[in-house]
């Protein structure tokens, strides 16, 4: 665990390029040409990481200097998704739980270290992630489901199609749409920016 001091929080809209596309480009949000297509080789990807807040919450992530080891994943598909992550890629930090009100996107983290083994076996590993910022408004699962009823671009989004999957790929369109629904996110660390490779 790390013990880095957090800088004073300021509200900004994080530019997601380079190498990421803009997260608040409203003109792109409703384009029907961007779907949940597989990422092109060499292209940066987006992700969603689920965690039970009773085990590891957003407050825990921030209290740890914003850096943590994301481990304990056992599902083969989720592990393969972790193995696909590369430094610099952004992930939604999602609180899961038994109550519907607790299921929401609360923040954004960045991958700082790719998959590495921490024990025996090829699934006993982790990636390291660092806090980027908290969503201005938490995006609840029920809001995502409601939007998906009207916007076909959510079709195929694994958060909805595979609700038990703990590491979820996110398309460019869905990433931008969810960022828009959350009103952007706070920048909690002045040294965190989207240009880090």
PDB file of C-alpha atoms in Angstrom:
ATOM      1  CA  UNK A   1       0.000   0.000   0.000  1.00  0.00           C
ATOM      2  CA  UNK A   2       1.054   3.567  -0.638  1.00  0.00           C
ATOM      3  CA  UNK A   3       0.754   6.656   1.562  1.00  0.00           C
ATOM      4  CA  UNK A   4       0.953   9.562  -0.832  1.00  0.00           C
ATOM      5  CA  UNK A   5      -0.587  12.851   0.274  1.00  0.00           C
ATOM      6  CA  UNK A   6      -3.576  13.982  -1.755  1.00  0.00           C
ATOM      7  CA  UNK A   7      -3.539  17.501  -3.135  1.00  0.00           C
ATOM      8  CA  UNK A   8      -6.423  19.851  -2.535  1.00  0.00           C
ATOM      9  CA  UNK A   9      -9.388  18.741  -4.612  1.00  0.00           C
ATOM     10  CA  UNK A  10     -10.463  21.013  -7.462  1.00  0.00           C
ATOM     11  CA  UNK A  11     -13.271  20.498  -9.958  1.00  0.00           C
ATOM     12  CA  UNK A  12     -12.165  20.244 -13.513  1.00  0.00           C
ATOM     13  CA  UNK A  13     -13.214  18.386 -16.595  1.00  0.00           C
ATOM     14  CA  UNK A  14     -10.404  16.020 -17.437  1.00  0.00           C
ATOM     15  CA  UNK A  15      -9.405  16.139 -21.095  1.00  0.00           C
ATOM     16  CA  UNK A  16      -9.255  12.572 -22.338  1.00  0.00           C
ATOM     17  CA  UNK A  17      -6.984  13.156 -25.314  1.00  0.00           C
ATOM     18  CA  UNK A  18      -4.255  12.383 -26.076  1.00  0.00           C
ATOM     19  CA  UNK A  19      -4.414   9.411 -26.217  1.00  0.00           C
ATOM     20  CA  UNK A  20      -8.092   9.190 -25.279  1.00  0.00           C
ATOM     21  CA  UNK A  21     -11.107  10.650 -27.127  1.00  0.00           C
ATOM     22  CA  UNK A  22     -12.845  13.591 -25.388  1.00  0.00           C
ATOM     23  CA  UNK A  23     -15.081  12.398 -22.563  1.00  0.00           C
ATOM     24  CA  UNK A  24     -17.491  15.322 -22.897  1.00  0.00           C
ATOM     25  CA  UNK A  25     -17.819  15.756 -26.637  1.00  0.00           C
ATOM     26  CA  UNK A  26     -21.584  16.239 -26.728  1.00  0.00           C
ATOM     27  CA  UNK A  27     -21.638  16.290 -30.509  1.00  0.00           C
ATOM     28  CA  UNK A  28     -20.398  12.699 -30.500  1.00  0.00           C
ATOM     29  CA  UNK A  29     -22.692  11.288 -27.837  1.00  0.00           C
ATOM     30  CA  UNK A  30     -25.596  10.402 -30.091  1.00  0.00           C
ATOM     31  CA  UNK A  31     -23.752   9.255 -33.164  1.00  0.00           C
ATOM     32  CA  UNK A  32     -25.193   5.951 -34.312  1.00  0.00           C
ATOM     33  CA  UNK A  33     -21.921   4.902 -35.896  1.00  0.00           C
ATOM     34  CA  UNK A  34     -20.119   4.261 -32.600  1.00  0.00           C
ATOM     35  CA  UNK A  35     -21.237   0.978 -31.034  1.00  0.00           C
ATOM     36  CA  UNK A  36     -19.846  -1.599 -28.631  1.00  0.00           C
ATOM     37  CA  UNK A  37     -17.376  -2.811 -31.263  1.00  0.00           C
ATOM     38  CA  UNK A  38     -14.161  -4.632 -30.357  1.00  0.00           C
ATOM     39  CA  UNK A  39     -11.234  -2.280 -29.860  1.00  0.00           C
ATOM     40  CA  UNK A  40      -8.820  -2.039 -32.775  1.00  0.00           C
ATOM     41  CA  UNK A  41      -5.371  -3.464 -32.158  1.00  0.00           C
ATOM     42  CA  UNK A  42      -3.142  -0.886 -30.524  1.00  0.00           C
ATOM     43  CA  UNK A  43      -6.084   1.305 -29.500  1.00  0.00           C
ATOM     44  CA  UNK A  44      -6.523   2.387 -25.899  1.00  0.00           C
ATOM     45  CA  UNK A  45      -9.470   0.743 -24.146  1.00  0.00           C
ATOM     46  CA  UNK A  46     -11.835   1.745 -21.348  1.00  0.00           C
ATOM     47  CA  UNK A  47     -12.989  -0.475 -18.493  1.00  0.00           C
ATOM     48  CA  UNK A  48     -15.280  -0.726 -15.494  1.00  0.00           C
ATOM     49  CA  UNK A  49     -14.085  -2.286 -12.222  1.00  0.00           C
ATOM     50  CA  UNK A  50     -16.632  -3.558  -9.696  1.00  0.00           C
ATOM     51  CA  UNK A  51     -16.021  -3.686  -5.979  1.00  0.00           C
ATOM     52  CA  UNK A  52     -18.129  -4.294  -2.896  1.00  0.00           C
ATOM     53  CA  UNK A  53     -17.869  -1.050  -0.897  1.00  0.00           C
ATOM     54  CA  UNK A  54     -17.779  -3.067   2.340  1.00  0.00           C
ATOM     55  CA  UNK A  55     -14.557  -4.692   1.076  1.00  0.00           C
ATOM     56  CA  UNK A  56     -12.936  -1.862  -0.897  1.00  0.00           C
ATOM     57  CA  UNK A  57     -14.702   1.469  -1.357  1.00  0.00           C
ATOM     58  CA  UNK A  58     -13.901   4.686  -3.157  1.00  0.00           C
ATOM     59  CA  UNK A  59     -12.929   6.189   0.194  1.00  0.00           C
ATOM     60  CA  UNK A  60     -10.489   3.300   0.704  1.00  0.00           C
ATOM     61  CA  UNK A  61      -9.014   3.973  -2.731  1.00  0.00           C
ATOM     62  CA  UNK A  62      -8.484   7.648  -1.942  1.00  0.00           C
ATOM     63  CA  UNK A  63      -7.172   6.994   1.568  1.00  0.00           C
ATOM     64  CA  UNK A  64      -4.503   4.753   0.101  1.00  0.00           C
ATOM     65  CA  UNK A  65      -2.867   7.675  -1.623  1.00  0.00           C
ATOM     66  CA  UNK A  66      -5.042   6.950  -4.630  1.00  0.00           C
ATOM     67  CA  UNK A  67      -3.005   3.863  -5.579  1.00  0.00           C
ATOM     68  CA  UNK A  68      -3.995   0.237  -5.037  1.00  0.00           C
ATOM     69  CA  UNK A  69      -3.444  -3.307  -6.194  1.00  0.00           C
ATOM     70  CA  UNK A  70      -6.585  -4.626  -7.924  1.00  0.00           C
ATOM     71  CA  UNK A  71      -6.580  -8.314  -7.093  1.00  0.00           C
ATOM     72  CA  UNK A  72      -8.886 -11.099  -5.928  1.00  0.00           C
ATOM     73  CA  UNK A  73     -10.508 -11.619  -9.347  1.00  0.00           C
ATOM     74  CA  UNK A  74     -11.196 -15.294 -10.065  1.00  0.00           C
ATOM     75  CA  UNK A  75     -13.645 -15.397 -12.972  1.00  0.00           C
ATOM     76  CA  UNK A  76     -11.703 -16.426 -16.083  1.00  0.00           C
ATOM     77  CA  UNK A  77     -13.295 -13.826 -18.375  1.00  0.00           C
ATOM     78  CA  UNK A  78     -12.723 -11.061 -15.823  1.00  0.00           C
ATOM     79  CA  UNK A  79      -9.103 -12.168 -15.395  1.00  0.00           C
ATOM     80  CA  UNK A  80      -8.586 -12.077 -19.167  1.00  0.00           C
ATOM     81  CA  UNK A  81      -9.952  -8.520 -19.172  1.00  0.00           C
ATOM     82  CA  UNK A  82      -7.458  -7.554 -16.467  1.00  0.00           C
ATOM     83  CA  UNK A  83      -4.682  -9.124 -18.500  1.00  0.00           C
ATOM     84  CA  UNK A  84      -5.734  -6.985 -21.482  1.00  0.00           C
ATOM     85  CA  UNK A  85      -5.320  -3.702 -19.581  1.00  0.00           C
ATOM     86  CA  UNK A  86      -2.415  -1.415 -20.378  1.00  0.00           C
ATOM     87  CA  UNK A  87      -0.890   1.478 -18.414  1.00  0.00           C
ATOM     88  CA  UNK A  88      -2.708   4.737 -19.024  1.00  0.00           C
ATOM     89  CA  UNK A  89      -6.102   3.170 -19.690  1.00  0.00           C
ATOM     90  CA  UNK A  90      -9.022   4.571 -17.696  1.00  0.00           C
ATOM     91  CA  UNK A  91     -11.551   2.581 -15.668  1.00  0.00           C
ATOM     92  CA  UNK A  92     -14.821   3.447 -13.992  1.00  0.00           C
ATOM     93  CA  UNK A  93     -14.771   2.596 -10.276  1.00  0.00           C
ATOM     94  CA  UNK A  94     -18.127   0.930  -9.622  1.00  0.00           C
ATOM     95  CA  UNK A  95     -19.714   0.135  -6.274  1.00  0.00           C
ATOM     96  CA  UNK A  96     -21.673  -3.109  -6.403  1.00  0.00           C
ATOM     97  CA  UNK A  97     -23.787  -4.422  -3.543  1.00  0.00           C
ATOM     98  CA  UNK A  98     -27.018  -6.060  -2.489  1.00  0.00           C
ATOM     99  CA  UNK A  99     -29.051  -2.849  -2.481  1.00  0.00           C
ATOM    100  CA  UNK A 100     -30.022  -1.284  -5.809  1.00  0.00           C
ATOM    101  CA  UNK A 101     -29.208   2.222  -4.532  1.00  0.00           C
ATOM    102  CA  UNK A 102     -25.607   1.211  -3.802  1.00  0.00           C
ATOM    103  CA  UNK A 103     -24.878   0.072  -7.370  1.00  0.00           C
ATOM    104  CA  UNK A 104     -23.300   3.032  -9.102  1.00  0.00           C
ATOM    105  CA  UNK A 105     -20.249   4.490 -10.821  1.00  0.00           C
ATOM    106  CA  UNK A 106     -18.496   6.650  -8.243  1.00  0.00           C
ATOM    107  CA  UNK A 107     -15.188   7.597  -9.843  1.00  0.00           C
ATOM    108  CA  UNK A 108     -12.415   7.013 -12.362  1.00  0.00           C
ATOM    109  CA  UNK A 109      -9.055   5.296 -11.909  1.00  0.00           C
ATOM    110  CA  UNK A 110      -6.113   4.833 -14.261  1.00  0.00           C
ATOM    111  CA  UNK A 111      -4.128   1.653 -14.823  1.00  0.00           C
ATOM    112  CA  UNK A 112      -0.538   2.299 -13.712  1.00  0.00           C
ATOM    113  CA  UNK A 113       0.886  -1.223 -13.825  1.00  0.00           C
ATOM    114  CA  UNK A 114      -0.277  -4.043 -16.129  1.00  0.00           C
ATOM    115  CA  UNK A 115      -1.078  -7.589 -15.085  1.00  0.00           C
ATOM    116  CA  UNK A 116       1.484  -9.322 -12.880  1.00  0.00           C
ATOM    117  CA  UNK A 117       1.380 -12.532 -10.859  1.00  0.00           C
ATOM    118  CA  UNK A 118       1.192 -12.364  -7.067  1.00  0.00           C
ATOM    119  CA  UNK A 119       0.801 -16.054  -6.263  1.00  0.00           C
ATOM    120  CA  UNK A 120       0.553 -19.519  -7.727  1.00  0.00           C
ATOM    121  CA  UNK A 121      -1.456 -20.117 -10.884  1.00  0.00           C
ATOM    122  CA  UNK A 122      -2.120 -17.951 -13.907  1.00  0.00           C
ATOM    123  CA  UNK A 123      -5.214 -16.266 -12.426  1.00  0.00           C
ATOM    124  CA  UNK A 124      -3.666 -15.188  -9.126  1.00  0.00           C
ATOM    125  CA  UNK A 125      -2.560 -11.771 -10.260  1.00  0.00           C
ATOM    126  CA  UNK A 126      -3.392  -8.088 -10.253  1.00  0.00           C
ATOM    127  CA  UNK A 127      -3.085  -4.718 -11.939  1.00  0.00           C
ATOM    128  CA  UNK A 128      -2.294  -1.473 -10.136  1.00  0.00           C
ATOM    129  CA  UNK A 129      -4.676   1.458 -10.444  1.00  0.00           C
ATOM    130  CA  UNK A 130      -4.518   5.088  -9.326  1.00  0.00           C
ATOM    131  CA  UNK A 131      -7.335   7.466  -8.495  1.00  0.00           C
ATOM    132  CA  UNK A 132      -8.052  10.077 -11.165  1.00  0.00           C
ATOM    133  CA  UNK A 133     -11.211  11.655  -9.756  1.00  0.00           C
ATOM    134  CA  UNK A 134     -14.700  11.229  -8.344  1.00  0.00           C
ATOM    135  CA  UNK A 135     -17.794  11.609 -10.508  1.00  0.00           C
ATOM    136  CA  UNK A 136     -19.558  14.920 -10.020  1.00  0.00           C
ATOM    137  CA  UNK A 137     -22.767  12.881  -9.748  1.00  0.00           C
ATOM    138  CA  UNK A 138     -22.704   9.161  -9.080  1.00  0.00           C
ATOM    139  CA  UNK A 139     -24.274   7.258 -11.967  1.00  0.00           C
ATOM    140  CA  UNK A 140     -26.666   4.629 -10.611  1.00  0.00           C
ATOM    141  CA  UNK A 141     -27.294   1.317 -12.341  1.00  0.00           C
ATOM    142  CA  UNK A 142     -31.011   2.065 -12.577  1.00  0.00           C
ATOM    143  CA  UNK A 143     -30.221   5.249 -14.522  1.00  0.00           C
ATOM    144  CA  UNK A 144     -28.006   3.298 -16.913  1.00  0.00           C
ATOM    145  CA  UNK A 145     -30.758   0.715 -17.470  1.00  0.00           C
ATOM    146  CA  UNK A 146     -33.278   3.486 -18.118  1.00  0.00           C
ATOM    147  CA  UNK A 147     -30.984   5.116 -20.685  1.00  0.00           C
ATOM    148  CA  UNK A 148     -30.374   1.744 -22.338  1.00  0.00           C
ATOM    149  CA  UNK A 149     -34.110   1.384 -23.005  1.00  0.00           C
ATOM    150  CA  UNK A 150     -33.932   4.401 -25.314  1.00  0.00           C
ATOM    151  CA  UNK A 151     -30.377   4.316 -26.645  1.00  0.00           C
ATOM    152  CA  UNK A 152     -29.449   1.250 -28.649  1.00  0.00           C
ATOM    153  CA  UNK A 153     -25.752   2.070 -28.404  1.00  0.00           C
ATOM    154  CA  UNK A 154     -25.885   0.469 -24.939  1.00  0.00           C
ATOM    155  CA  UNK A 155     -26.713  -2.836 -26.602  1.00  0.00           C
ATOM    156  CA  UNK A 156     -24.012  -5.341 -25.743  1.00  0.00           C
ATOM    157  CA  UNK A 157     -22.697  -3.374 -22.752  1.00  0.00           C
ATOM    158  CA  UNK A 158     -21.449  -6.156 -20.469  1.00  0.00           C
ATOM    159  CA  UNK A 159     -22.514  -4.338 -17.286  1.00  0.00           C
ATOM    160  CA  UNK A 160     -26.089  -4.972 -18.389  1.00  0.00           C
ATOM    161  CA  UNK A 161     -25.611  -8.199 -20.351  1.00  0.00           C
ATOM    162  CA  UNK A 162     -23.344  -9.943 -17.821  1.00  0.00           C
ATOM    163  CA  UNK A 163     -24.227  -8.445 -14.426  1.00  0.00           C
ATOM    164  CA  UNK A 164     -21.951 -10.856 -12.523  1.00  0.00           C
ATOM    165  CA  UNK A 165     -18.836  -9.915 -14.495  1.00  0.00           C
ATOM    166  CA  UNK A 166     -16.536  -7.870 -12.242  1.00  0.00           C
ATOM    167  CA  UNK A 167     -14.182  -6.436 -14.898  1.00  0.00           C
ATOM    168  CA  UNK A 168     -16.138  -4.984 -17.801  1.00  0.00           C
ATOM    169  CA  UNK A 169     -14.944  -3.565 -21.155  1.00  0.00           C
ATOM    170  CA  UNK A 170     -16.497  -0.205 -22.058  1.00  0.00           C
ATOM    171  CA  UNK A 171     -16.848   1.115 -25.614  1.00  0.00           C
ATOM    172  CA  UNK A 172     -15.861   4.681 -26.534  1.00  0.00           C
ATOM    173  CA  UNK A 173     -19.498   5.684 -26.935  1.00  0.00           C
ATOM    174  CA  UNK A 174     -20.615   4.197 -23.624  1.00  0.00           C
ATOM    175  CA  UNK A 175     -17.646   5.796 -21.836  1.00  0.00           C
ATOM    176  CA  UNK A 176     -18.549   9.244 -23.126  1.00  0.00           C
ATOM    177  CA  UNK A 177     -22.232   8.769 -22.412  1.00  0.00           C
ATOM    178  CA  UNK A 178     -21.674   7.656 -18.832  1.00  0.00           C
ATOM    179  CA  UNK A 179     -19.237  10.509 -18.214  1.00  0.00           C
ATOM    180  CA  UNK A 180     -21.891  12.856 -19.539  1.00  0.00           C
ATOM    181  CA  UNK A 181     -24.521  11.319 -17.237  1.00  0.00           C
ATOM    182  CA  UNK A 182     -22.176  11.850 -14.283  1.00  0.00           C
ATOM    183  CA  UNK A 183     -21.389  15.440 -15.195  1.00  0.00           C
ATOM    184  CA  UNK A 184     -17.664  14.782 -15.465  1.00  0.00           C
ATOM    185  CA  UNK A 185     -15.403  13.995 -12.527  1.00  0.00           C
ATOM    186  CA  UNK A 186     -13.297  15.775  -9.942  1.00  0.00           C
ATOM    187  CA  UNK A 187      -9.554  15.855 -10.257  1.00  0.00           C
ATOM    188  CA  UNK A 188      -8.391  14.787  -6.822  1.00  0.00           C
ATOM    189  CA  UNK A 189      -4.645  14.795  -7.530  1.00  0.00           C
ATOM    190  CA  UNK A 190      -2.921  17.597  -9.426  1.00  0.00           C
ATOM    191  CA  UNK A 191      -0.401  15.063 -10.767  1.00  0.00           C
ATOM    192  CA  UNK A 192      -3.061  12.835 -12.337  1.00  0.00           C
ATOM    193  CA  UNK A 193      -3.756  13.551 -15.992  1.00  0.00           C
ATOM    194  CA  UNK A 194      -4.956  11.569 -18.970  1.00  0.00           C
ATOM    195  CA  UNK A 195      -1.668  11.908 -20.852  1.00  0.00           C
ATOM    196  CA  UNK A 196       0.134   9.314 -18.752  1.00  0.00           C
ATOM    197  CA  UNK A 197       1.115   6.326 -20.862  1.00  0.00           C
TER     198      UNK A 197
END
